[in-house]
Coordinates of C-alpha atoms and ligand atoms in Angstrom, one line a residue:
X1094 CA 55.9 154.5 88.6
X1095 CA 57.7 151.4 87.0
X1096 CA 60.9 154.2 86.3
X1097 CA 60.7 155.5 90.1
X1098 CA 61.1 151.7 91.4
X1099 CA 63.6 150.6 89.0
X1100 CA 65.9 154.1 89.8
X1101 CA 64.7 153.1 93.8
X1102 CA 66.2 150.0 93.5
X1103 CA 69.4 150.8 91.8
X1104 CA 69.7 153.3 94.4
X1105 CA 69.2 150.8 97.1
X1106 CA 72.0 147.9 95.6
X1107 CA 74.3 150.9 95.0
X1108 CA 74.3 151.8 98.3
X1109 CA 74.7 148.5 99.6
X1110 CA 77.5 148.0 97.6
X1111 CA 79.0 151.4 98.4
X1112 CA 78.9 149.9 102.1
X1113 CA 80.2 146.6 101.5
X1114 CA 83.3 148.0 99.8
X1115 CA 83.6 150.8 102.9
X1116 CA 83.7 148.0 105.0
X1117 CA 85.9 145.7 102.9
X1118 CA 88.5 148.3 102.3
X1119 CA 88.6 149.2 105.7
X1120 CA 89.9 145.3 106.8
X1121 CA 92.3 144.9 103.3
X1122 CA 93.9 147.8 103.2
X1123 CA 95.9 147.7 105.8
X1124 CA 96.1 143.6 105.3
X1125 CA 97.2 144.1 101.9
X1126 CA 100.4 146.5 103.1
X1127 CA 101.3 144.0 105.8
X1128 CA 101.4 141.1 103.1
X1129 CA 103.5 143.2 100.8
X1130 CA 105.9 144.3 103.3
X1131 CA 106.4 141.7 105.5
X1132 CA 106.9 139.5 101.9
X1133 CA 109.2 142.1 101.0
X1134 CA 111.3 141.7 104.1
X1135 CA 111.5 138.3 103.5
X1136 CA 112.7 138.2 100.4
X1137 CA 115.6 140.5 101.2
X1138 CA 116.5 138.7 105.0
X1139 CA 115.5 135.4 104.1
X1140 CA 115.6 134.5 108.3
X1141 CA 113.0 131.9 109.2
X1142 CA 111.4 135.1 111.6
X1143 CA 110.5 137.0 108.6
X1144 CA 109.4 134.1 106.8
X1145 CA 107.2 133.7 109.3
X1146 CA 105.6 136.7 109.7
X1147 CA 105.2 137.1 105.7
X1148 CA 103.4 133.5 106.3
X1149 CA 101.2 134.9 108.9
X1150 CA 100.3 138.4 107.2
X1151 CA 99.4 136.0 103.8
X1152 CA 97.3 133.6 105.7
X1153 CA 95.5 136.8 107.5
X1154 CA 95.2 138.9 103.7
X1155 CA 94.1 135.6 102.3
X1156 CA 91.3 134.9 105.1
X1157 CA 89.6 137.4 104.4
X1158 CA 88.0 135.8 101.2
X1159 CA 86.8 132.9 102.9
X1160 CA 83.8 134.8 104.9
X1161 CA 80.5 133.5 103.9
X1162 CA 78.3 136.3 105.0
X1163 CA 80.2 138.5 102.9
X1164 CA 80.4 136.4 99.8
X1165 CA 76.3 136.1 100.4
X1166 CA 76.2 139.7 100.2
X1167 CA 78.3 140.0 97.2
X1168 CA 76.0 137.4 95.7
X1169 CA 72.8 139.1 96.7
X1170 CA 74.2 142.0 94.8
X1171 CA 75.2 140.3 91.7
X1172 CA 72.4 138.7 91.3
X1173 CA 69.8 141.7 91.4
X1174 CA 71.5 142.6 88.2
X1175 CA 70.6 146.4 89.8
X1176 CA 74.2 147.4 90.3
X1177 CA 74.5 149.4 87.4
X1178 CA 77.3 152.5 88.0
X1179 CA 80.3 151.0 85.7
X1180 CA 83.1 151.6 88.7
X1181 CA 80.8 149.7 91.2
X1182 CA 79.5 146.8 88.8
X1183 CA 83.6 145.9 88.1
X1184 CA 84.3 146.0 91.7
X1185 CA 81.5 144.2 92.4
X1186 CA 82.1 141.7 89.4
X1187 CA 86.2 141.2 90.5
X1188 CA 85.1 140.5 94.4
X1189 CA 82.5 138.4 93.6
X1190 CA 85.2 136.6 91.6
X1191 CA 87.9 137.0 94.5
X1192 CA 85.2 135.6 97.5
X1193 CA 83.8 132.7 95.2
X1194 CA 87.5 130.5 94.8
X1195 CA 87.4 131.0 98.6
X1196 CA 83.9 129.5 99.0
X1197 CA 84.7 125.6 99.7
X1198 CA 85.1 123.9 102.3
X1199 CA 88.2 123.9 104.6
X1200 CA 88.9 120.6 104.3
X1201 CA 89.0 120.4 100.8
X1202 CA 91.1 123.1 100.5
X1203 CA 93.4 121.8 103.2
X1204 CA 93.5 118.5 101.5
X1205 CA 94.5 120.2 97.9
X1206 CA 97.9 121.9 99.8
X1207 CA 98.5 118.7 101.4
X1208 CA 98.3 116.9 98.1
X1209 CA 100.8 120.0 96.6
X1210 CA 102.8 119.4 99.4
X1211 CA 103.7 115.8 99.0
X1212 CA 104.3 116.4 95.1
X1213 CA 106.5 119.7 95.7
X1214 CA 108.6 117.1 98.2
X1215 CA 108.9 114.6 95.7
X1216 CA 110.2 116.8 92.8
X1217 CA 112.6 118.5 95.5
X1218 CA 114.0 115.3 96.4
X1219 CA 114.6 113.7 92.7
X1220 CA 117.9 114.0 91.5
X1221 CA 118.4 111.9 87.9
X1222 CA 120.6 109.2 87.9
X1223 CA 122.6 108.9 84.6
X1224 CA 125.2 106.7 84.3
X1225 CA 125.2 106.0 88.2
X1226 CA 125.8 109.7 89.2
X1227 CA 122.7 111.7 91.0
X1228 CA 122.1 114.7 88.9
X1229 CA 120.1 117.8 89.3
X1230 CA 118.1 119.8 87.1
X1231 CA 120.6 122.1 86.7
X1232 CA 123.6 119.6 86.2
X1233 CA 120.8 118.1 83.5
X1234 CA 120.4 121.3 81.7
X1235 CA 124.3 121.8 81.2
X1236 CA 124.5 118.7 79.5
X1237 CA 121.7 118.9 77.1
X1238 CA 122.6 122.5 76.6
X1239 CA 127.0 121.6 75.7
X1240 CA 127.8 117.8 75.6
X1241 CA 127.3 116.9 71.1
X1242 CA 127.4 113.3 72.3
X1243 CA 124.0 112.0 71.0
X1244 CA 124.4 109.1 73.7
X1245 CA 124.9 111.4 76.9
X1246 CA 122.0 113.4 75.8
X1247 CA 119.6 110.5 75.5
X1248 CA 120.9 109.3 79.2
X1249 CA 120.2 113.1 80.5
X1250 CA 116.5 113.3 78.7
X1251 CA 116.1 110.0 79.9
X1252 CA 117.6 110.6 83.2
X1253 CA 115.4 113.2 83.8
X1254 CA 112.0 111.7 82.9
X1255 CA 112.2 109.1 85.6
X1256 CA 110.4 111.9 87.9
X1257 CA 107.3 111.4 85.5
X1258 CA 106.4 108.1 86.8
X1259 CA 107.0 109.2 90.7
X1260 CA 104.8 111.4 90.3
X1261 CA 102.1 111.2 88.0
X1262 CA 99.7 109.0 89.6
X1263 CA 99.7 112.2 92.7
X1264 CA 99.1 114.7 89.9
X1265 CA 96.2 112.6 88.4
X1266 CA 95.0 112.4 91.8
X1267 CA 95.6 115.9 92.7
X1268 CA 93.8 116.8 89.1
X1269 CA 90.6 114.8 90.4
X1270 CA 90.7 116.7 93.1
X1271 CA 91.0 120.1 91.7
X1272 CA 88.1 119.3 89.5
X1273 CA 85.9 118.5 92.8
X1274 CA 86.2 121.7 93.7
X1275 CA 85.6 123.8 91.0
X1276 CA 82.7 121.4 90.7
X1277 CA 81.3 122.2 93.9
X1278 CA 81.7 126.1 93.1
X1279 CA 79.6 125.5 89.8
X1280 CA 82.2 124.6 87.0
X1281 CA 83.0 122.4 85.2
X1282 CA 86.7 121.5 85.6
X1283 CA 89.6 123.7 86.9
X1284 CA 91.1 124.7 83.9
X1285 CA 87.7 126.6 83.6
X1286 CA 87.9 127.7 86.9
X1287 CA 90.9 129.0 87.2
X1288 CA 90.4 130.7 83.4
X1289 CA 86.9 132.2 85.0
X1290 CA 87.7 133.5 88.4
X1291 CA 91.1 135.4 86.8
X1292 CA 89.0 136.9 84.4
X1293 CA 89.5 135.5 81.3
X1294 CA 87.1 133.3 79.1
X1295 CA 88.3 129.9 78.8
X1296 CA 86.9 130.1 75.0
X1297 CA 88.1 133.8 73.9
X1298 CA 91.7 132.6 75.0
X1299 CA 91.5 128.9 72.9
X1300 CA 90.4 131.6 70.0
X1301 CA 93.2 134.3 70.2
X1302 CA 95.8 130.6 70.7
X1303 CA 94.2 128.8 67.6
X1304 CA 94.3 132.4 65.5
X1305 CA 98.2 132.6 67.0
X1306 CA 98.9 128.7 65.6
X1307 CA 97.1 129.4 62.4
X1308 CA 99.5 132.5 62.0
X1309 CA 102.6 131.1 62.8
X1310 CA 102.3 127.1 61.6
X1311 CA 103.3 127.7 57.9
X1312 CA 106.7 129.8 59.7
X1313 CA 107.5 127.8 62.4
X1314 CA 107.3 124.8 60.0
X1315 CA 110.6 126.5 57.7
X1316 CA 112.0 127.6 61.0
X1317 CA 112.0 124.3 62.5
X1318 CA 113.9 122.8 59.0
X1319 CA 116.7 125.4 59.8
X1320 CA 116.6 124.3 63.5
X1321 CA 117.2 120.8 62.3
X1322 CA 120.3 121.2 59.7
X1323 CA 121.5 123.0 62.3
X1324 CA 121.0 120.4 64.9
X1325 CA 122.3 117.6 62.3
X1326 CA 125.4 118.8 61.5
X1327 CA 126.5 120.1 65.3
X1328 CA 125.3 116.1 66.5
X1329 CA 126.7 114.7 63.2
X1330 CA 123.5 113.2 62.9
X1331 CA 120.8 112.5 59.8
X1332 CA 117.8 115.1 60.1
X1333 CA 115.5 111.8 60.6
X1334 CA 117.4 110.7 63.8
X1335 CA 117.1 113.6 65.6
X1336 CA 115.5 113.1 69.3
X1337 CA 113.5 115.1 71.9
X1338 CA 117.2 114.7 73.5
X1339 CA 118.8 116.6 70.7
X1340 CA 116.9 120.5 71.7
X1341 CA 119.6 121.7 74.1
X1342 CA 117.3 121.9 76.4
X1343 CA 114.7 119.2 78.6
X1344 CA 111.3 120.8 76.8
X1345 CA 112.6 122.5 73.5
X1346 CA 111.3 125.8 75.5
X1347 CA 114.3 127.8 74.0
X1348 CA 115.9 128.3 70.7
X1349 CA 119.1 127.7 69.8
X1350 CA 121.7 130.1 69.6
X1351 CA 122.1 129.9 65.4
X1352 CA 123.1 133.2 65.5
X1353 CA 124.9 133.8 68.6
X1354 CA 125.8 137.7 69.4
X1355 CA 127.7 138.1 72.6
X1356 CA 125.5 140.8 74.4
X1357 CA 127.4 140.3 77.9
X1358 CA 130.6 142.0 76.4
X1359 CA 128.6 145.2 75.7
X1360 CA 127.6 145.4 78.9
X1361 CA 130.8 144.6 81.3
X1362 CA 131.6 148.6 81.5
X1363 CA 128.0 149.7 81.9
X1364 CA 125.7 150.6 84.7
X1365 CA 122.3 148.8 83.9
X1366 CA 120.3 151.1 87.0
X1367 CA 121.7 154.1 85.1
X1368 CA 121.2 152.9 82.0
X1369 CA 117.2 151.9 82.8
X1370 CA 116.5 155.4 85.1
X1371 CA 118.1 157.7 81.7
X1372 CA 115.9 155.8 79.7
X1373 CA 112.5 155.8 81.5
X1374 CA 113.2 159.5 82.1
X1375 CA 113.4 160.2 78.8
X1376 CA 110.5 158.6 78.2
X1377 CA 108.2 160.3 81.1
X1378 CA 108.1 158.0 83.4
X1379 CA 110.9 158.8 86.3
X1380 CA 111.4 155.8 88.6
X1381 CA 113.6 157.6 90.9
X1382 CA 111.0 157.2 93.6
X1383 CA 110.8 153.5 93.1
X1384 CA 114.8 153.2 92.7
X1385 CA 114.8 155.0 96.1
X1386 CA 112.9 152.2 98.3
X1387 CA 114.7 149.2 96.0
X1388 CA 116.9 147.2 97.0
X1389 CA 119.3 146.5 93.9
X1390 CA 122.3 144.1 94.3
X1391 CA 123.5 141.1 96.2
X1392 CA 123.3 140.3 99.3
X1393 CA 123.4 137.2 101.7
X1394 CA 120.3 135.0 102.6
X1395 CA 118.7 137.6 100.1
X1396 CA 116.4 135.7 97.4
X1397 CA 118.5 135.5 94.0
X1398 CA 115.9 136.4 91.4
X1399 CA 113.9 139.5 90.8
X1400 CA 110.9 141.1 91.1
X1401 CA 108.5 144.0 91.3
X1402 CA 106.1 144.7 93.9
X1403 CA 103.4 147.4 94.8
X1404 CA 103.3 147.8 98.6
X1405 CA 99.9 149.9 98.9
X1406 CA 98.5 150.8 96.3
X1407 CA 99.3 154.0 96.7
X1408 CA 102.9 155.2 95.2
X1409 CA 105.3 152.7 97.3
X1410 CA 106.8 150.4 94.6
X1411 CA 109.6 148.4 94.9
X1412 CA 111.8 145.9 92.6
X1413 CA 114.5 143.1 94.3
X1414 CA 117.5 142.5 91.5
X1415 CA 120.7 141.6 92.0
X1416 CA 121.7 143.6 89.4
X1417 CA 125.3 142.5 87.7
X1418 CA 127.0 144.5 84.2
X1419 CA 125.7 142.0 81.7
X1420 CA 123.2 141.5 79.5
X1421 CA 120.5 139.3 81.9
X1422 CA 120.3 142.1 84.3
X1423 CA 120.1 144.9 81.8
X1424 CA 117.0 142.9 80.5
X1425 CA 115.4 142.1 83.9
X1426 CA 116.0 146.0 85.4
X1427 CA 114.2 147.2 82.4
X1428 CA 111.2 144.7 82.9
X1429 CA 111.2 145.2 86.6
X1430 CA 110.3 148.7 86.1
X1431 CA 108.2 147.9 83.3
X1432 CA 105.8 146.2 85.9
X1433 CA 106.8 149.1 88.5
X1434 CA 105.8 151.9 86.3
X1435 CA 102.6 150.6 85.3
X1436 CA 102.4 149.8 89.1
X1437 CA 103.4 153.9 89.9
X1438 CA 101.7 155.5 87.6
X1439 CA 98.1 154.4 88.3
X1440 CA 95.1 156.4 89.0
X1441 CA 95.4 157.2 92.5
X1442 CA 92.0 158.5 92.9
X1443 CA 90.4 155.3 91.2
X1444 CA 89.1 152.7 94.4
X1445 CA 91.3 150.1 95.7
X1446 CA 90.5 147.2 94.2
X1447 CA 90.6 148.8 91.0
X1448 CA 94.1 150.7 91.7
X1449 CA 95.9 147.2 90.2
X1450 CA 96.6 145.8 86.8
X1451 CA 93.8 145.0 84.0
X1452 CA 95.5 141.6 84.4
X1453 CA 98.7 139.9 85.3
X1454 CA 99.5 139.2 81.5
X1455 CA 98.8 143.0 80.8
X1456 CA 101.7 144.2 83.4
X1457 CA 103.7 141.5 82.2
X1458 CA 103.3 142.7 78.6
X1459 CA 104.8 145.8 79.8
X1460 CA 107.9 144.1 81.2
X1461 CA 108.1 142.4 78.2
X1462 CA 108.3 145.2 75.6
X1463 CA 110.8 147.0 77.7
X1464 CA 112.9 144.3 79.1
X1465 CA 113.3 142.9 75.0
X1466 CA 115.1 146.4 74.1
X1467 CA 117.9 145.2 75.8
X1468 CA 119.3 143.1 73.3
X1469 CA 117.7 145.7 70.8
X1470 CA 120.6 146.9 68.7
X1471 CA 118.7 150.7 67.9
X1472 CA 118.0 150.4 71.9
X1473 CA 121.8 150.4 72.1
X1474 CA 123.0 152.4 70.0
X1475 CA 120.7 155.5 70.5
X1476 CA 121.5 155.1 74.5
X1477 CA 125.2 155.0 73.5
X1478 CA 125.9 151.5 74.6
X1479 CA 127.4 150.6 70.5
X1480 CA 128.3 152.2 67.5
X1481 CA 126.5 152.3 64.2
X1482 CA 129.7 150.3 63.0
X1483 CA 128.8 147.8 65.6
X1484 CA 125.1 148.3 64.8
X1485 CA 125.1 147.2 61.7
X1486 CA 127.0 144.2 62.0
X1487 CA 124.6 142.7 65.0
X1488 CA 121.1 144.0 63.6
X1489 CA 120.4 140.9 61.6
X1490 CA 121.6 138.0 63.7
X1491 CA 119.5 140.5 67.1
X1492 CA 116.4 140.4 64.7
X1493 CA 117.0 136.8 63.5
X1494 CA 117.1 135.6 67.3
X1495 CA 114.9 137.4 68.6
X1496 CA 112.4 135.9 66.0
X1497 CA 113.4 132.2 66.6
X1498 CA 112.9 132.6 70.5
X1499 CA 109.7 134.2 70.1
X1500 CA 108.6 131.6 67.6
X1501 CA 110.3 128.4 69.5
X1502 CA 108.6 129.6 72.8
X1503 CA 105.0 130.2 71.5
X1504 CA 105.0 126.9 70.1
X1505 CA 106.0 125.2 73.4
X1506 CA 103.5 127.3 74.8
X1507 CA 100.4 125.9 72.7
X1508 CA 101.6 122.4 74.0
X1509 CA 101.4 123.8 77.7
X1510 CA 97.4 124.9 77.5
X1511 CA 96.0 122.6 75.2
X1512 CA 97.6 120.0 77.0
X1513 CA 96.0 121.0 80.8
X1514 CA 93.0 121.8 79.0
X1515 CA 92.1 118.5 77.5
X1516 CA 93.9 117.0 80.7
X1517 CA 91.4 118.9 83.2
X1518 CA 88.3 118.1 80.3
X1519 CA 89.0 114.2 81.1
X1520 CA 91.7 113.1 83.2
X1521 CA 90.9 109.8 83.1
X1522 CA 92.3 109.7 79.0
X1523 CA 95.7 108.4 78.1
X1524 CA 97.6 111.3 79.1
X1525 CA 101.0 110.2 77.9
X1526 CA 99.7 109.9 74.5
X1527 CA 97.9 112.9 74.7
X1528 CA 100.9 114.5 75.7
X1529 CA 103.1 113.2 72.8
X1530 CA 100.4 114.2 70.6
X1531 CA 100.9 117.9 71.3
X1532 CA 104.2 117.8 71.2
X1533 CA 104.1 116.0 67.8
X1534 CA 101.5 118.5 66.6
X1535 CA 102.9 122.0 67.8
X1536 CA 106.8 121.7 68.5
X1537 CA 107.2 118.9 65.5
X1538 CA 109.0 116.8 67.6
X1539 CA 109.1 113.0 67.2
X1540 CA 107.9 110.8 69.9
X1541 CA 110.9 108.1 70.6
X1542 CA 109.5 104.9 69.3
X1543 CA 107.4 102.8 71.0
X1544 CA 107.7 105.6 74.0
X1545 CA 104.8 104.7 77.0
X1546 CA 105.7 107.3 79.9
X1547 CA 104.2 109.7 81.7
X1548 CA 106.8 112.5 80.4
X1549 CA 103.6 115.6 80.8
X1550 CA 104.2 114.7 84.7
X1551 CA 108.0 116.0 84.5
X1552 CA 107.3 119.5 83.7
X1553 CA 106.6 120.8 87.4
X1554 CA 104.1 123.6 86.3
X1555 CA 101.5 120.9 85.5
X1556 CA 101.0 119.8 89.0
X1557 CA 102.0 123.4 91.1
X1558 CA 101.9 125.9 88.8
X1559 CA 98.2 124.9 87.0
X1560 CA 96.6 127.1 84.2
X1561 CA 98.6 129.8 84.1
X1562 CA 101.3 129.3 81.9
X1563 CA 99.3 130.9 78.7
X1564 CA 99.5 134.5 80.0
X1565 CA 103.2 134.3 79.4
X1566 CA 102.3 134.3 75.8
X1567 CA 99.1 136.5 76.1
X1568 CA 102.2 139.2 77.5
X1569 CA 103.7 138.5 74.4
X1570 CA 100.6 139.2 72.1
X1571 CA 100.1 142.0 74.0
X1572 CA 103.7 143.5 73.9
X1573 CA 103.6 143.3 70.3
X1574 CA 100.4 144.8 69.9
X1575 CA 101.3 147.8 72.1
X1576 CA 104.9 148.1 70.4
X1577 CA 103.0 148.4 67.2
X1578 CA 100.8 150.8 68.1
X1579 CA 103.0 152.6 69.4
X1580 CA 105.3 152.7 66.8
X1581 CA 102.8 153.4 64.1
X1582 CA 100.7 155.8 65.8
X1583 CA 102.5 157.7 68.9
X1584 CA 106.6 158.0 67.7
X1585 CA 108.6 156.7 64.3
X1586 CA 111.4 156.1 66.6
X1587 CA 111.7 152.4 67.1
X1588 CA 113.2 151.9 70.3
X1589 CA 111.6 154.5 71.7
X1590 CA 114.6 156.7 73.8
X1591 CA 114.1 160.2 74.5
X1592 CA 110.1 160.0 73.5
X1593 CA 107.9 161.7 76.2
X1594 CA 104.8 161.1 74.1
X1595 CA 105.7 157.2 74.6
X1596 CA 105.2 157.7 78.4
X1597 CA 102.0 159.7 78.0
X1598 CA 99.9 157.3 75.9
X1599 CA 101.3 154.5 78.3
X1600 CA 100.0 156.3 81.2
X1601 CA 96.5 157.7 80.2
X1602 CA 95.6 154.5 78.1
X1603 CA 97.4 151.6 80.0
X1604 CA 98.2 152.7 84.1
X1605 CA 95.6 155.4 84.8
X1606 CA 93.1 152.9 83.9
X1607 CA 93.9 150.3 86.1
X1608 CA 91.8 147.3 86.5
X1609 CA 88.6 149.7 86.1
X1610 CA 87.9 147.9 82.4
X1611 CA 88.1 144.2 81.8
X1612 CA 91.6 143.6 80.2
X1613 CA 89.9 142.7 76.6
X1614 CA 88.2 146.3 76.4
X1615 CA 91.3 148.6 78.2
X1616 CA 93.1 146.7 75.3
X1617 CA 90.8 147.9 72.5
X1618 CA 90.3 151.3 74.1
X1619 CA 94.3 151.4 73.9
X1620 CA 94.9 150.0 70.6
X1621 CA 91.2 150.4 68.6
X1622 CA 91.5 146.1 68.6
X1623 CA 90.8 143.7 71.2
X1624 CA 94.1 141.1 71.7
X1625 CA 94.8 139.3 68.9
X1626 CA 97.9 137.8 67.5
X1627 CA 98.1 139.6 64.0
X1628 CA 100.8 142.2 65.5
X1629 CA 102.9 139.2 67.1
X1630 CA 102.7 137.6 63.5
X1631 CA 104.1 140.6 62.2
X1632 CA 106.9 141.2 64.3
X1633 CA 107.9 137.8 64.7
X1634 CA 106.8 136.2 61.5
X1635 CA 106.5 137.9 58.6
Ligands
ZN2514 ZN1 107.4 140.1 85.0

C-alpha cells in the first residue's frame, strides 16, 4: 500500500511538473530567440531603434520570472520532495532558482536599478584631475603602464582614487539595499544570494579559493621578489619604496611584461578566422556553420568588443569580433568559438532549460584553454605560424609569462571575493581598512602610510558588477584541470592540433551534457575529481 502511494505521488508531482515546463517552454522559447536576436542586432547596428527593441524583448524574456502563481507552483513542487526523475528534479531545481531572484517586490527592485543608475552616472562622468588636466581611465592607464617617473605615477593612482569617495557612501547604501532583498527572499546577505541562486555554494567556492591560496602563497611570494627587482631598478627606486603606484597598472591586475615576446609580429601576415576554423576542424569540432551567421570585422556604430552568443538553443550560434592580424584577436577568435562550440555542440534532444552551460565559468573555462594557445609557442609552430628555430628561442620567456599572469591575476582575484564577501557579511565595518588588508595579505602590496580612503569604491565591479568576479578564476581552475586531463589521458600532443579524439571527449563529457548535472558533478564525471586547484598549481606553479 505505502509503495503504491509513494509511486502515486511521484507520479502525480511528475506530471505536474511535466506540465509546468510544457507551459513554460511554450512562452520562453520563443522570448528567449527574440532577446538573442534582437541583442544581436544591436550590437552590430548600434541605432537607438535596435537598442530599443533589444530593451523591450529583455524586459519581456526577463518578466516572465516575476509570476507568482508560477513560482508557487514551482515551490509546491520542490517542496513535496516527490519530484524524483533526475532530468525533471534539475529543471525543477534551476527554475525554482530562476523564479525565486524574481520574487520581490517591484519597488524594491526598481529602487536597486535606480540606485545602479545614479552610481553608473557618476563613474561615467569622473575624469581624474592630475596636475590640473581631466584624465580618463584610459589616459590613467597609459601613464601607469609607460611614464618611470615615480612622481607622475603617484599623481595618476592618486588621480584616479578621488572616484572612491564620490561614490562610496551610494555603494554602501546600494549594499544595504541588496542585502534587504536577499533578506526578504530568505538569505542572508547578497553575496550568498547571488552565490546560491547561480548555483554555486557560497562555502564549496571559499574552499576550492583558500586550497588555491594555500597552493600558490609560498610561489607567489618568490614571484612577487622578482616583480620587485624588477620594478626597482626600471623606477630607480629601493625595493622598500615601492608604491601601489609603481604596478603599471591601477589594481596590480596584470603582470609585467619581464619577459616581453612580441606576439603581434607573428601574426601581421596571418589570417586569425582561418587560422581558428583549420584548427577546430582538426580537432572535430567544425565551426563553419557558426562562422557562416558571424559577423567578423569592423564596422561603424558596431560594438568594438567580442562575443559569443547562442540564439535558440537549437544550432544558431553566433560570435561579434572585429577580428585584426595580431595577436589579441588570434586569442579572442579562438575563445569565441571556444564558448560557441560548447554552445553548438550540445545535446539537442536534452529539454530547454537544460540545452545551456553547466555554468557560466564552465563555458568560460573552455574559452580560456583555447583562447591561451595563442601565444602557445607548440600551438604555433605545429599550425605553421613559427619555426622550431623560432620555437625554441620563445618557449621559455611564453611559459615564464604565461605563469606570472596566471599567478599575478589569481592573487588579485582572492582580494576581489574575500573582499565583497566580508563587505556583504557586515557593511557597516571599516571597509577601507578591510580593503587594504586584503590587498596587504594576498597581492603583498603596502598600504601608503597613514592611507584613510575608500580606494575598494574605485574598482567599478564592486558596485555594478557584484559577486561575480570569482568565476573568472573558477574558468581558470577549470581550464587547467581539463587541459590536464586532457593531456594525460586523451592525446600526448600538447597543444592539441590535428586531435579528433580532443573533440570527442569535449563533446560527450563537457557539451552533450549541458546543464543536465550540477557543474561540480559534470566536472568529476569529466575529469574523475570535482574542481580543485591542484592542476592550476601544477601548470602555473610548480
Ligand atoms: Zn568568454
Amino acid at each position: 500500500m505505502l509503495l503504491f502511494s509513494c509511486k502515486s505521488e511521484q507520479e502525480k508531482m511528475e506530471n505536474r511538473m511535466r506540465k509546468f515546463i510544457s507551459i513554460f517552454e511554450t512562452k520562453i522559447i520563443p522570448l528567449y530567440r527574440e532577446q538573442a536576436i534582437t541583442s544581436w542586432n544591436a550590437n552590430i547596428s548600434g541605432t537607438d531603434a535596435d537598442l530599443g527593441l533589444s530593451e523591450k524583448a529583455s524586459f519581456e524574456y526577463s518578466k516572465v520570472f516575476t509570476d507568482t502563481d508560477a513560482f508557487k507552483e514551482l515551490r509546491e513542487l520542490k517542496e513535496s520532495g516527490a519530484v524524483k526523475d533526475p532530468l525533471l528534479l534539475r529543471q525543477l531545481d534551476l527554475l525554482y532558482d530562476a523564479y525565486l531572484g524574481n520574487q520581490v517586490d517591484t519597488s524594491l527592485i526598481s529602487l536597486r536599478l535606480k540606485m545602479e543608475t545614479e552610481i553608473n552616472k557618476k563613474y561615467l562622468n569622473f575624469r581624474a584631475k592630475v596636475k590640473g588636466k581631466e584624465l580618463s581611465d584610459n589616459q590613467i592607464e597609459d601613464i601607469l603602464r609607460n611614464s618611470t617617473n615615480s612622481e607622475e605615477l603617484q599623481a595618476a593612482w592618486e588621480g584616479h582614487k578621488m572616484i572612491g569617495p564620490v561614490v562610496a557612501e551610494d555603494i554602501i547604501e546600494l549594499v544595504k539595499h541588496r542585502n534587504l532583498i536577499a533578506n526578504k527572499l530568505g538569505f542572508s546577505n547578497f553575496h550568498e544570494m547571488s552565490l546560491k541562486l547561480s548555483g554555486q555554494d557560497p562555502a564549496e567556492v571559499t574552499a576550492i579559493l583558500d586550497e588555491l591560496d594555500n597552493l600558490t602563497r609560498d610561489n607567489f611570494i618568490q614571484l612577487k621578489g622578482d616583480i620587485d627587482a624588477y620594478y626597482a631598478k626600471r623606477y630607480r627606486v629601493k625595493v622598500t619604496d615601492l608604491s601601489p603606484w609603481h604596478y603599471q597598472n591601477r589594481y596590480f591586475q596584470e603582470a609585467p611584461e619581464i619577459y616581453p615576446v612580441d606576439f603581434d609580429k607573428y601574426y601581421e601576415k596571418q589570417d586569425p578566422v582561418k587560422l581558428a576554423a583549420t584548427f577546430y576542424d582538426g580537432i572535430g569540432l567544425n565551426v563553419d556553420a557558426i562562422l557562416a551567421k558571424s559577423d567578423l570585422y569592423e564596422k561603424p556604430g558596431k560594438n568594438q568588443h567580442a562575443f559569443c552568443t547562442d540564439i535558440d538553443r537549437a544550432g544558431d550560434v553566433r560570435t561579434l569580433d572585429n577580428i585584426l592580424p595580431d595577436s589579441y584577436w588570434m586569442n579572442t577568435i579562438l575563445h569565441e568559438l571556444g564558448h560557441g562550440v560548447y554552445s553548438y555542440y550540445n545535446d539537442m534532444t536534452l529539454p530547454f532549460t537544460l540545452r545551456d552551460a553547466a555554468h557560466t565559468f564552465t563555458t568560460e573555462a573552455i574559452a580560456n584553454m583555447f583562447g591561451k594557445l595563442a601565444k602557445d609557442p607548440e600551438w604555433m609552430l605545429n599550425m605553421g605560424i613559427i619555426d622550431q628555430n623560432e620555437k625554441e628561442k620563445i618557449a621559455d620567456d611564453c611559459s615564464k609569462t604565461l605563469r606570472l599572469e596566471m599567478l599575478v591575476f589569481s592573487r588579485w582575484v582572492q582580494v576581489m571575493y574575500r573582499f565583497e564577501k566580508s563587505m556583504y557579511e557586515n557593511p557597516g565595518q571599516d571597509l577601507n581598512k578591510l580593503w587594504w588588508d586584503m590587498v596587504e595579505k594576498y597581492q603583498l602590496i603596502s598600504k601608503p602610510e597613514g592611507r584613510n580612503m575608500p580606494d575598494w569604491a574605485t574598482k567599478i565591479h564592486v558596485a555594478l558588477y557584484p559577486c561575480y568576479y570569482h568565476n573568472y578564476l573558477l574558468g581558470e581552475l577549470l581550464a587547467s584541470q581539463l587541459y590536464i586531463y586532457i593531456t594525460t589521458n586523451i592525446t600526448k600532443n600538447l597543444s592539441f592540433t590535428g586531435e579528433k579524439a580532443v573533440g570527442a571527449y569535449l563533446k560527450e563529457k563537457v557539451f552533450m551534457p549541458g546543464a543536465r548535472y550540477y557543474w561540480n558533478d559534470m566536472i568529476e564525471k569529466a575529469t574523475g575529481e570535482k574542481l580543485n586547484a591542484k592542476y592550476y598549481a601544477r601548470q602555473f606553479v610548480q
